XYZ file of C-alpha atoms in Angstrom:
240
model
C -2.251 10.475 -15.587
C -4.851 10.644 -18.359
C -7.488 11.544 -15.740
C -5.631 14.597 -14.445
C -7.106 17.177 -16.854
C -10.669 15.916 -16.462
C -10.780 15.771 -12.645
C -10.445 18.351 -9.893
C -10.850 16.622 -6.550
C -9.949 13.000 -7.225
C -6.701 11.919 -5.595
C -4.427 9.297 -7.102
C -2.758 6.572 -5.033
C 0.224 5.481 -7.118
C 2.450 2.529 -6.246
C 6.240 2.670 -6.074
C 8.154 -0.592 -5.769
C 11.697 -0.673 -4.382
C 13.760 -3.041 -6.480
C 11.873 -2.078 -9.623
C 12.213 1.703 -9.265
C 15.184 3.844 -8.301
C 14.305 6.335 -5.536
C 15.650 9.409 -7.355
C 13.698 8.604 -10.499
C 10.599 7.850 -8.417
C 11.008 11.232 -6.714
C 11.178 13.057 -10.074
C 8.112 11.224 -11.315
C 6.240 12.005 -8.098
C 7.091 15.698 -8.268
C 5.920 15.886 -11.882
C 2.652 14.068 -11.155
C 2.014 16.196 -8.085
C 2.566 19.420 -10.023
C 0.380 18.343 -12.931
C -2.394 17.252 -10.564
C -2.259 20.344 -8.390
C -1.165 18.403 -5.324
C -3.409 15.345 -5.586
C -0.780 12.579 -5.536
C -0.626 9.894 -2.846
C 2.145 7.288 -2.806
C 1.677 3.596 -1.986
C 4.982 2.008 -0.978
C 4.848 -1.651 -2.076
C 7.527 -3.922 -0.643
C 5.965 -7.067 -2.110
C 4.914 -10.347 -0.565
C 4.655 -12.930 -3.323
C 8.103 -14.477 -3.793
C 7.282 -15.977 -7.186
C 5.937 -12.662 -8.434
C 8.981 -10.806 -7.117
C 11.380 -13.229 -8.783
C 9.456 -12.841 -12.007
C 10.178 -9.116 -11.746
C 13.857 -9.802 -11.106
C 13.806 -9.240 -7.329
C 15.484 -12.071 -5.413
C 15.834 -10.497 -1.961
C 14.494 -12.278 1.098
C 11.853 -10.716 3.347
C 14.214 -9.022 5.797
C 16.419 -7.622 3.039
C 13.420 -6.306 1.084
C 12.343 -4.282 4.082
C 15.852 -2.940 4.615
C 15.933 -1.880 0.981
C 12.427 -0.388 1.201
C 13.366 1.645 4.278
C 16.386 3.089 2.464
C 14.343 3.688 -0.684
C 11.621 5.710 0.988
C 14.127 7.627 3.114
C 15.987 8.740 -0.025
C 12.700 9.490 -1.807
C 11.399 11.607 1.059
C 14.641 13.507 1.510
C 15.025 14.359 -2.187
C 11.490 15.745 -2.337
C 11.774 17.573 0.986
C 15.063 19.224 0.024
C 13.752 20.196 -3.407
C 11.729 23.039 -1.860
C 15.000 24.724 -0.891
C 16.899 23.635 -4.000
C 19.137 21.339 -1.964
C 20.686 18.022 -3.015
C 21.104 14.754 -1.135
C 24.064 12.458 -0.554
C 23.141 9.104 0.948
C 25.009 5.841 1.268
C 23.162 2.897 2.743
C 23.544 -0.844 2.861
C 21.540 -1.368 -0.326
C 21.099 2.035 -1.993
C 23.171 5.144 -2.507
C 22.823 8.509 -4.234
C 25.217 11.435 -4.647
C 24.039 14.935 -5.399
C 20.471 13.821 -5.984
C 18.154 16.786 -6.499
C 15.040 17.991 -8.282
C 14.734 21.063 -10.462
C 11.028 21.423 -9.670
C 9.563 20.527 -6.260
C 6.160 18.931 -5.682
C 3.149 21.038 -4.756
C 2.642 19.223 -1.457
C 5.090 19.921 1.332
C 7.333 18.362 2.260
C 6.287 15.583 -0.143
C 3.163 13.660 -1.227
C 1.831 11.498 1.637
C 3.105 7.921 1.791
C 0.753 4.995 2.371
C 2.044 1.551 3.317
C 0.817 -1.787 4.640
C 2.448 -4.872 6.124
C 1.963 -7.195 9.061
C 5.509 -8.127 10.076
C 7.513 -6.342 12.814
C 9.793 -4.978 10.085
C 6.773 -3.530 8.279
C 5.486 -1.940 11.474
C 8.896 -0.376 12.123
C 9.003 1.071 8.617
C 5.480 2.459 8.976
C 6.225 3.955 12.371
C 9.351 5.711 11.163
C 8.567 6.901 7.663
C 4.984 6.813 6.379
C 1.962 9.028 6.888
C -0.753 6.359 6.688
C -0.573 2.689 7.649
C -2.966 0.441 5.727
C -4.386 -2.888 6.767
C -6.672 -5.305 4.962
C -10.217 -6.051 6.068
C -9.224 -8.569 8.709
C -11.032 -9.536 11.941
C -11.481 -6.403 14.098
C -9.343 -7.767 16.932
C -6.431 -8.352 14.561
C -6.768 -4.880 13.064
C -6.834 -3.380 16.571
C -3.569 -5.157 17.433
C -1.864 -3.787 14.323
C -3.068 -0.253 14.937
C -1.943 -0.320 18.566
C 1.476 -1.710 17.679
C 2.179 0.782 14.875
C 0.920 3.668 17.008
C 3.204 2.672 19.902
C 6.239 2.279 17.634
C 5.557 5.654 16.008
C 5.302 7.339 19.414
C 8.862 6.225 20.178
C 9.970 8.313 17.206
C 7.838 11.266 18.242
C 5.489 10.656 15.316
C 1.801 10.015 14.780
C 0.491 7.849 11.950
C -2.921 7.800 10.299
C -4.657 4.499 9.601
C -6.775 3.089 6.802
C -8.472 -0.173 5.861
C -8.461 -1.484 2.315
C -11.571 -3.361 1.206
C -12.862 -4.564 -2.124
C -16.108 -2.864 -3.132
C -18.696 -4.635 -5.278
C -21.291 -2.042 -6.298
C -24.328 -2.388 -8.562
C -27.587 -0.502 -9.012
C -29.391 -2.678 -6.434
C -28.367 -4.868 -3.498
C -29.683 -7.900 -5.353
C -27.498 -7.184 -8.365
C -24.464 -6.580 -6.151
C -24.882 -9.875 -4.317
C -25.434 -11.681 -7.604
C -22.132 -10.236 -8.837
C -20.416 -11.391 -5.629
C -21.890 -14.880 -6.034
C -20.675 -14.971 -9.626
C -17.151 -13.990 -8.562
C -16.709 -16.714 -5.972
C -18.334 -19.334 -8.200
C -15.062 -19.432 -10.161
C -12.946 -20.285 -7.104
C -12.680 -23.891 -5.990
C -12.361 -25.048 -2.394
C -8.879 -26.369 -3.221
C -7.811 -22.916 -4.392
C -8.984 -21.373 -1.124
C -7.140 -24.020 0.906
C -3.915 -23.445 -1.044
C -4.208 -19.696 -0.587
C -4.706 -20.107 3.147
C -1.674 -22.366 3.422
C 0.524 -19.922 1.536
C -0.822 -16.699 2.940
C -2.198 -17.366 6.411
C -5.483 -15.829 5.317
C -8.076 -15.206 8.003
C -11.014 -17.205 6.713
C -14.666 -16.590 7.413
C -15.495 -19.378 5.016
C -15.999 -19.832 1.320
C -19.286 -18.307 0.283
C -21.124 -15.149 1.246
C -21.725 -13.828 4.721
C -24.699 -11.480 4.851
C -25.008 -9.295 7.921
C -27.808 -6.710 7.623
C -26.887 -3.269 8.989
C -23.304 -4.435 9.469
C -20.344 -4.951 7.187
C -21.455 -7.229 4.393
C -18.605 -9.343 3.181
C -17.312 -11.954 0.829
C -15.584 -14.244 3.278
C -12.256 -15.962 2.949
C -11.294 -14.881 -0.550
C -10.968 -11.961 -2.867
C -10.019 -11.143 -6.436
C -6.380 -12.025 -5.823
C -6.515 -14.344 -2.826
C -3.666 -12.689 -0.958
C -2.997 -12.460 2.734
C -5.568 -10.496 4.649
C -7.655 -9.552 1.618
C -10.704 -11.172 3.117
C -13.531 -8.679 2.884
C -15.508 -6.920 0.224
C -18.236 -4.372 0.851
C -21.246 -5.412 -1.223
C -24.254 -3.294 -2.073
C-alpha cells in the first residue's frame, strides 16, 4: 500500500487466504485498495498446501475441506464486490461459511471486481479455477505437464460457459550481467544440501531437473530442482 502514491502503472497481486481472512472483510479491504490504487489490484487466492504451516496458522482442515471452504470464500467475496456497484447486499449460507446482509458502502473501481488469480494441481483446484477465477497460475514445470493443466482447466471452464486466462510463475534472478546473475544463482543453491532436495521431493512431488544449474543458451535458463522455498512445482528460475 505504501507504493500506491508513488506508482501509476504498477499492479499489485495481493494474497487472500481462506481460513485466515473472512470473505466480507477481505472484500472491504479489496475495494479500498482498488479505489486507492485507481483500479490496479489483483487478487491471489491462496488455499495453502503445507499442512504444518497451515496448522501453525490455526487451520486444521484437510485438503478436500480447504478447497470447499475456498470455493465458498471466493464466491462470497466476488458476490459482495459485484453487488456493491448497485448497492445490493448478499445473503449466503454454505457448508463452511455464511453471511447475512453483507454489503459495501463503496465499490471497487474495477467491475465487477478485481481479477482473481489462483493456482493448484488437484482436480478440486482445477474445478475451483474453472468456475470462479480469471487467471489460472502454474509453476515453471515441464512443458508437457503445464500443457496438461492448461487443457484440463480450459475444458472444465468451457463446461461452465467460461474462459480462463493462464500464467506461469517463475523466480527471476537478475543482475547487471549474465555472469553476475549466474554467480548469484550458484550462491543460492550452494546453501541447499542434497538431503534437503530429496526431502522436498518426497514431500512435494517436485519435478526435478537435478540439483545444480542447467544452462541452455537462447532457451529458458533455469535453476533446476529447487527454489527459494522448495515447494511443489517451484522448479525454475529465469537467470540473466
